[in-house]
Amino acid sequence: MSKALPRNTVSLAGVLMHLLPAVFLFTLFAAVGILHVTSRVLVVDMGYRLSNAEGDSRSLTRENDRLKLELATLKAPGRLERVAREQLGMAMPRSGAVVSVADDRVKDARTAQARSSAPGVRVAERGAQR
């Protein structure tokens, strides 16, 4: 009759030992892939944020330039004179209405400056650091 062929028994531990390196490599490649994709996404996101920041910087620079021009226009002597006459009702003073008075402080300041330039003399100035 027919003889039964002996079955080679395969242990579960032997199969796992053969599959373990393959599973480990697959897991390693998957982890490296996920880290690579994550880093690229972060780089692209940072690029978008940098682009937005540069746009904001250009916009703020234009706004600053516009405000400087507006300030210069508002401080123009001709405009100030026109506003003083039309809106505030001011007028130029009549002759003789302005009297010049000699300022003793100017004379004292010149004397102090001359003394401070002399050798060996130190004069304290306002706002000077010690």
JSON list of C-alpha atoms in Angstrom, two decimals:
[
{"chain": "A", "resi": 1, "resn": "MET", "atom": "CA", "xyz": [0.00, 0.00, 0.00]},
{"chain": "A", "resi": 2, "resn": "SER", "atom": "CA", "xyz": [1.10, 3.46, 0.13]},
{"chain": "A", "resi": 3, "resn": "LYS", "atom": "CA", "xyz": [3.64, 4.52, 2.55]},
{"chain": "A", "resi": 4, "resn": "ALA", "atom": "CA", "xyz": [3.17, 7.74, 4.40]},
{"chain": "A", "resi": 5, "resn": "LEU", "atom": "CA", "xyz": [5.89, 10.22, 3.75]},
{"chain": "A", "resi": 6, "resn": "PRO", "atom": "CA", "xyz": [7.42, 11.63, 6.89]},
{"chain": "A", "resi": 7, "resn": "ARG", "atom": "CA", "xyz": [6.50, 15.25, 7.37]},
{"chain": "A", "resi": 8, "resn": "ASN", "atom": "CA", "xyz": [9.21, 17.67, 8.11]},
{"chain": "A", "resi": 9, "resn": "THR", "atom": "CA", "xyz": [8.04, 19.61, 11.05]},
{"chain": "A", "resi": 10, "resn": "VAL", "atom": "CA", "xyz": [8.78, 23.29, 11.03]},
{"chain": "A", "resi": 11, "resn": "SER", "atom": "CA", "xyz": [8.94, 24.99, 14.34]},
{"chain": "A", "resi": 12, "resn": "LEU", "atom": "CA", "xyz": [7.34, 28.34, 14.86]},
{"chain": "A", "resi": 13, "resn": "ALA", "atom": "CA", "xyz": [10.51, 29.66, 16.47]},
{"chain": "A", "resi": 14, "resn": "GLY", "atom": "CA", "xyz": [12.52, 28.79, 13.37]},
{"chain": "A", "resi": 15, "resn": "VAL", "atom": "CA", "xyz": [10.11, 30.64, 11.10]},
{"chain": "A", "resi": 16, "resn": "LEU", "atom": "CA", "xyz": [10.12, 33.70, 13.35]},
{"chain": "A", "resi": 17, "resn": "MET", "atom": "CA", "xyz": [13.92, 33.72, 13.42]},
{"chain": "A", "resi": 18, "resn": "HIS", "atom": "CA", "xyz": [13.96, 33.78, 9.61]},
{"chain": "A", "resi": 19, "resn": "LEU", "atom": "CA", "xyz": [11.25, 36.47, 9.35]},
{"chain": "A", "resi": 20, "resn": "LEU", "atom": "CA", "xyz": [12.58, 38.68, 12.14]},
{"chain": "A", "resi": 21, "resn": "PRO", "atom": "CA", "xyz": [15.37, 40.36, 10.08]},
{"chain": "A", "resi": 22, "resn": "ALA", "atom": "CA", "xyz": [12.94, 41.06, 7.22]},
{"chain": "A", "resi": 23, "resn": "VAL", "atom": "CA", "xyz": [10.35, 42.54, 9.59]},
{"chain": "A", "resi": 24, "resn": "PHE", "atom": "CA", "xyz": [13.05, 44.60, 11.30]},
{"chain": "A", "resi": 25, "resn": "LEU", "atom": "CA", "xyz": [14.31, 45.98, 7.95]},
{"chain": "A", "resi": 26, "resn": "PHE", "atom": "CA", "xyz": [10.77, 46.76, 6.81]},
{"chain": "A", "resi": 27, "resn": "THR", "atom": "CA", "xyz": [10.06, 48.61, 10.08]},
{"chain": "A", "resi": 28, "resn": "LEU", "atom": "CA", "xyz": [13.35, 50.49, 9.81]},
{"chain": "A", "resi": 29, "resn": "PHE", "atom": "CA", "xyz": [12.66, 51.60, 6.22]},
{"chain": "A", "resi": 30, "resn": "ALA", "atom": "CA", "xyz": [9.10, 52.62, 7.15]},
{"chain": "A", "resi": 31, "resn": "ALA", "atom": "CA", "xyz": [10.37, 54.70, 10.09]},
{"chain": "A", "resi": 32, "resn": "VAL", "atom": "CA", "xyz": [13.04, 56.38, 7.94]},
{"chain": "A", "resi": 33, "resn": "GLY", "atom": "CA", "xyz": [10.44, 57.11, 5.26]},
{"chain": "A", "resi": 34, "resn": "ILE", "atom": "CA", "xyz": [8.04, 58.64, 7.76]},
{"chain": "A", "resi": 35, "resn": "LEU", "atom": "CA", "xyz": [10.81, 60.80, 9.24]},
{"chain": "A", "resi": 36, "resn": "HIS", "atom": "CA", "xyz": [11.90, 61.93, 5.76]},
{"chain": "A", "resi": 37, "resn": "VAL", "atom": "CA", "xyz": [8.37, 62.87, 4.71]},
{"chain": "A", "resi": 38, "resn": "THR", "atom": "CA", "xyz": [7.80, 64.68, 8.02]},
{"chain": "A", "resi": 39, "resn": "SER", "atom": "CA", "xyz": [11.01, 66.67, 7.64]},
{"chain": "A", "resi": 40, "resn": "ARG", "atom": "CA", "xyz": [10.13, 67.65, 4.06]},
{"chain": "A", "resi": 41, "resn": "VAL", "atom": "CA", "xyz": [6.66, 68.78, 5.15]},
{"chain": "A", "resi": 42, "resn": "LEU", "atom": "CA", "xyz": [8.23, 70.90, 7.90]},
{"chain": "A", "resi": 43, "resn": "VAL", "atom": "CA", "xyz": [10.68, 72.45, 5.41]},
{"chain": "A", "resi": 44, "resn": "VAL", "atom": "CA", "xyz": [7.86, 73.32, 2.99]},
{"chain": "A", "resi": 45, "resn": "ASP", "atom": "CA", "xyz": [5.80, 74.79, 5.85]},
{"chain": "A", "resi": 46, "resn": "MET", "atom": "CA", "xyz": [8.76, 76.88, 6.99]},
{"chain": "A", "resi": 47, "resn": "GLY", "atom": "CA", "xyz": [9.20, 78.10, 3.40]},
{"chain": "A", "resi": 48, "resn": "TYR", "atom": "CA", "xyz": [5.58, 79.27, 3.31]},
{"chain": "A", "resi": 49, "resn": "ARG", "atom": "CA", "xyz": [5.99, 81.00, 6.66]},
{"chain": "A", "resi": 50, "resn": "LEU", "atom": "CA", "xyz": [9.19, 82.70, 5.49]},
{"chain": "A", "resi": 51, "resn": "SER", "atom": "CA", "xyz": [7.48, 83.86, 2.31]},
{"chain": "A", "resi": 52, "resn": "ASN", "atom": "CA", "xyz": [4.60, 85.32, 4.32]},
{"chain": "A", "resi": 53, "resn": "ALA", "atom": "CA", "xyz": [7.03, 87.05, 6.69]},
{"chain": "A", "resi": 54, "resn": "GLU", "atom": "CA", "xyz": [8.92, 88.58, 3.75]},
{"chain": "A", "resi": 55, "resn": "GLY", "atom": "CA", "xyz": [5.64, 89.81, 2.27]},
{"chain": "A", "resi": 56, "resn": "ASP", "atom": "CA", "xyz": [4.68, 91.34, 5.61]},
{"chain": "A", "resi": 57, "resn": "SER", "atom": "CA", "xyz": [8.11, 92.97, 5.82]},
{"chain": "A", "resi": 58, "resn": "ARG", "atom": "CA", "xyz": [7.74, 94.51, 2.36]},
{"chain": "A", "resi": 59, "resn": "SER", "atom": "CA", "xyz": [4.25, 95.72, 3.22]},
{"chain": "A", "resi": 60, "resn": "LEU", "atom": "CA", "xyz": [5.42, 97.29, 6.48]},
{"chain": "A", "resi": 61, "resn": "THR", "atom": "CA", "xyz": [8.38, 98.93, 4.71]},
{"chain": "A", "resi": 62, "resn": "ARG", "atom": "CA", "xyz": [6.03, 100.48, 2.14]},
{"chain": "A", "resi": 63, "resn": "GLU", "atom": "CA", "xyz": [3.72, 101.66, 4.93]},
{"chain": "A", "resi": 64, "resn": "ASN", "atom": "CA", "xyz": [6.70, 103.16, 6.81]},
{"chain": "A", "resi": 65, "resn": "ASP", "atom": "CA", "xyz": [7.85, 105.00, 3.67]},
{"chain": "A", "resi": 66, "resn": "ARG", "atom": "CA", "xyz": [4.31, 106.30, 3.09]},
{"chain": "A", "resi": 67, "resn": "LEU", "atom": "CA", "xyz": [4.10, 107.53, 6.68]},
{"chain": "A", "resi": 68, "resn": "LYS", "atom": "CA", "xyz": [7.50, 109.24, 6.45]},
{"chain": "A", "resi": 69, "resn": "LEU", "atom": "CA", "xyz": [6.34, 111.05, 3.31]},
{"chain": "A", "resi": 70, "resn": "GLU", "atom": "CA", "xyz": [3.09, 112.04, 5.02]},
{"chain": "A", "resi": 71, "resn": "LEU", "atom": "CA", "xyz": [5.03, 113.33, 8.04]},
{"chain": "A", "resi": 72, "resn": "ALA", "atom": "CA", "xyz": [7.35, 115.36, 5.82]},
{"chain": "A", "resi": 73, "resn": "THR", "atom": "CA", "xyz": [4.33, 116.81, 4.03]},
{"chain": "A", "resi": 74, "resn": "LEU", "atom": "CA", "xyz": [2.62, 117.71, 7.30]},
{"chain": "A", "resi": 75, "resn": "LYS", "atom": "CA", "xyz": [5.79, 119.37, 8.65]},
{"chain": "A", "resi": 76, "resn": "ALA", "atom": "CA", "xyz": [6.38, 121.46, 5.51]},
{"chain": "A", "resi": 77, "resn": "PRO", "atom": "CA", "xyz": [6.73, 125.15, 6.46]},
{"chain": "A", "resi": 78, "resn": "GLY", "atom": "CA", "xyz": [4.40, 126.34, 3.70]},
{"chain": "A", "resi": 79, "resn": "ARG", "atom": "CA", "xyz": [1.63, 124.00, 4.82]},
{"chain": "A", "resi": 80, "resn": "LEU", "atom": "CA", "xyz": [2.10, 124.99, 8.47]},
{"chain": "A", "resi": 81, "resn": "GLU", "atom": "CA", "xyz": [1.85, 128.67, 7.54]},
{"chain": "A", "resi": 82, "resn": "ARG", "atom": "CA", "xyz": [-1.33, 128.06, 5.51]},
{"chain": "A", "resi": 83, "resn": "VAL", "atom": "CA", "xyz": [-2.92, 126.07, 8.37]},
{"chain": "A", "resi": 84, "resn": "ALA", "atom": "CA", "xyz": [-1.94, 128.80, 10.87]},
{"chain": "A", "resi": 85, "resn": "ARG", "atom": "CA", "xyz": [-3.54, 131.50, 8.72]},
{"chain": "A", "resi": 86, "resn": "GLU", "atom": "CA", "xyz": [-6.66, 129.69, 7.49]},
{"chain": "A", "resi": 87, "resn": "GLN", "atom": "CA", "xyz": [-7.62, 127.35, 10.32]},
{"chain": "A", "resi": 88, "resn": "LEU", "atom": "CA", "xyz": [-6.13, 129.05, 13.39]},
{"chain": "A", "resi": 89, "resn": "GLY", "atom": "CA", "xyz": [-6.63, 132.67, 12.33]},
{"chain": "A", "resi": 90, "resn": "MET", "atom": "CA", "xyz": [-3.01, 133.62, 12.95]},
{"chain": "A", "resi": 91, "resn": "ALA", "atom": "CA", "xyz": [-1.17, 136.41, 11.13]},
{"chain": "A", "resi": 92, "resn": "MET", "atom": "CA", "xyz": [2.40, 137.59, 10.78]},
{"chain": "A", "resi": 93, "resn": "PRO", "atom": "CA", "xyz": [3.37, 140.00, 13.60]},
{"chain": "A", "resi": 94, "resn": "ARG", "atom": "CA", "xyz": [3.46, 143.69, 12.78]},
{"chain": "A", "resi": 95, "resn": "SER", "atom": "CA", "xyz": [6.78, 145.46, 12.68]},
{"chain": "A", "resi": 96, "resn": "GLY", "atom": "CA", "xyz": [7.96, 146.30, 16.18]},
{"chain": "A", "resi": 97, "resn": "ALA", "atom": "CA", "xyz": [5.85, 143.54, 17.77]},
{"chain": "A", "resi": 98, "resn": "VAL", "atom": "CA", "xyz": [8.85, 141.22, 18.04]},
{"chain": "A", "resi": 99, "resn": "VAL", "atom": "CA", "xyz": [11.63, 142.30, 20.41]},
{"chain": "A", "resi": 100, "resn": "SER", "atom": "CA", "xyz": [14.95, 140.47, 20.55]},
{"chain": "A", "resi": 101, "resn": "VAL", "atom": "CA", "xyz": [16.35, 140.00, 24.04]},
{"chain": "A", "resi": 102, "resn": "ALA", "atom": "CA", "xyz": [19.98, 139.02, 24.59]},
{"chain": "A", "resi": 103, "resn": "ASP", "atom": "CA", "xyz": [20.19, 135.58, 26.12]},
{"chain": "A", "resi": 104, "resn": "ASP", "atom": "CA", "xyz": [22.74, 135.36, 28.95]},
{"chain": "A", "resi": 105, "resn": "ARG", "atom": "CA", "xyz": [22.56, 131.56, 28.84]},
{"chain": "A", "resi": 106, "resn": "VAL", "atom": "CA", "xyz": [24.16, 131.55, 25.38]},
{"chain": "A", "resi": 107, "resn": "LYS", "atom": "CA", "xyz": [27.02, 133.69, 26.65]},
{"chain": "A", "resi": 108, "resn": "ASP", "atom": "CA", "xyz": [27.42, 131.43, 29.72]},
{"chain": "A", "resi": 109, "resn": "ALA", "atom": "CA", "xyz": [27.40, 128.32, 27.54]},
{"chain": "A", "resi": 110, "resn": "ARG", "atom": "CA", "xyz": [30.14, 129.74, 25.32]},
{"chain": "A", "resi": 111, "resn": "THR", "atom": "CA", "xyz": [32.24, 130.57, 28.38]},
{"chain": "A", "resi": 112, "resn": "ALA", "atom": "CA", "xyz": [31.74, 127.07, 29.80]},
{"chain": "A", "resi": 113, "resn": "GLN", "atom": "CA", "xyz": [32.65, 125.55, 26.46]},
{"chain": "A", "resi": 114, "resn": "ALA", "atom": "CA", "xyz": [35.82, 127.66, 26.28]},
{"chain": "A", "resi": 115, "resn": "ARG", "atom": "CA", "xyz": [36.73, 126.61, 29.83]},
{"chain": "A", "resi": 116, "resn": "SER", "atom": "CA", "xyz": [36.07, 122.94, 29.10]},
{"chain": "A", "resi": 117, "resn": "SER", "atom": "CA", "xyz": [38.49, 122.99, 26.17]},
{"chain": "A", "resi": 118, "resn": "ALA", "atom": "CA", "xyz": [41.28, 124.31, 28.43]},
{"chain": "A", "resi": 119, "resn": "PRO", "atom": "CA", "xyz": [43.74, 121.61, 29.53]},
{"chain": "A", "resi": 120, "resn": "GLY", "atom": "CA", "xyz": [43.01, 120.00, 32.91]},
{"chain": "A", "resi": 121, "resn": "VAL", "atom": "CA", "xyz": [39.47, 121.39, 33.22]},
{"chain": "A", "resi": 122, "resn": "ARG", "atom": "CA", "xyz": [36.42, 119.13, 33.05]},
{"chain": "A", "resi": 123, "resn": "VAL", "atom": "CA", "xyz": [32.90, 120.51, 32.88]},
{"chain": "A", "resi": 124, "resn": "ALA", "atom": "CA", "xyz": [29.95, 118.21, 33.54]},
{"chain": "A", "resi": 125, "resn": "GLU", "atom": "CA", "xyz": [27.42, 118.14, 30.74]},
{"chain": "A", "resi": 126, "resn": "ARG", "atom": "CA", "xyz": [23.73, 117.40, 30.98]},
{"chain": "A", "resi": 127, "resn": "GLY", "atom": "CA", "xyz": [22.96, 113.77, 30.16]},
{"chain": "A", "resi": 128, "resn": "ALA", "atom": "CA", "xyz": [26.60, 112.67, 30.32]},
{"chain": "A", "resi": 129, "resn": "GLN", "atom": "CA", "xyz": [27.24, 109.14, 31.56]},
{"chain": "A", "resi": 130, "resn": "ARG", "atom": "CA", "xyz": [29.70, 108.51, 34.36]}
]
